[in-house]
Amino acid sequence: MRLTIPGRPVPAVRMTQRSKYKSKYAIKYLAYKEQIGWEAKAAKIEPVKHRVHVVAKAYLIGGGQEPDVDNLGKAFLDGLNKIAWEDDKQVMKLTVEK
């Protein structure tokens, strides 16, 4: 399966229940995670039941801080959980490039 998410990727951030809706970074991350899910649903991606290898490429266009690849990978996996696979524990290998 191949999926393209338009826009600049937003890395995962640390958040608590309390900061979830107050931190501007957490709000941006949650919106990006939701966008990934909607793009996957629009592409009619069905959840697989077997182990998977995920290859993610982030194209960082424009200015701003350059995010860590581990936080980008987490954003991609979180956004596709329960959509592209039943549970992200099925991901046996993750390759992230930026």
Coordinates of C-alpha atoms in Angstrom, one line a residue, residues 11-23 25-31 33 74 78:
P11 CA 6.1 15.0 14.8
A12 CA 4.6 13.3 17.9
V13 CA 4.9 15.3 21.1
R14 CA 4.9 14.4 24.8
M15 CA 1.6 15.4 26.3
T16 CA -0.5 14.7 29.4
Q17 CA -4.3 14.5 29.6
R18 CA -4.2 18.1 31.0
S19 CA -1.9 19.6 28.3
K20 CA -3.6 17.7 25.4
Y21 CA -5.9 20.6 24.5
K22 CA -3.8 23.5 25.8
S23 CA -0.4 22.9 24.2
Y25 CA 2.2 21.6 19.7
A26 CA -0.1 18.8 21.0
I27 CA -3.1 20.4 19.2
K28 CA -1.1 20.5 15.9
Y29 CA 0.0 16.9 16.4
L30 CA -3.5 15.6 17.2
A31 CA -4.8 17.3 14.0
K33 CA -2.7 12.3 13.3
K74 CA 5.4 7.7 15.9
D78 CA -0.4 6.5 15.6

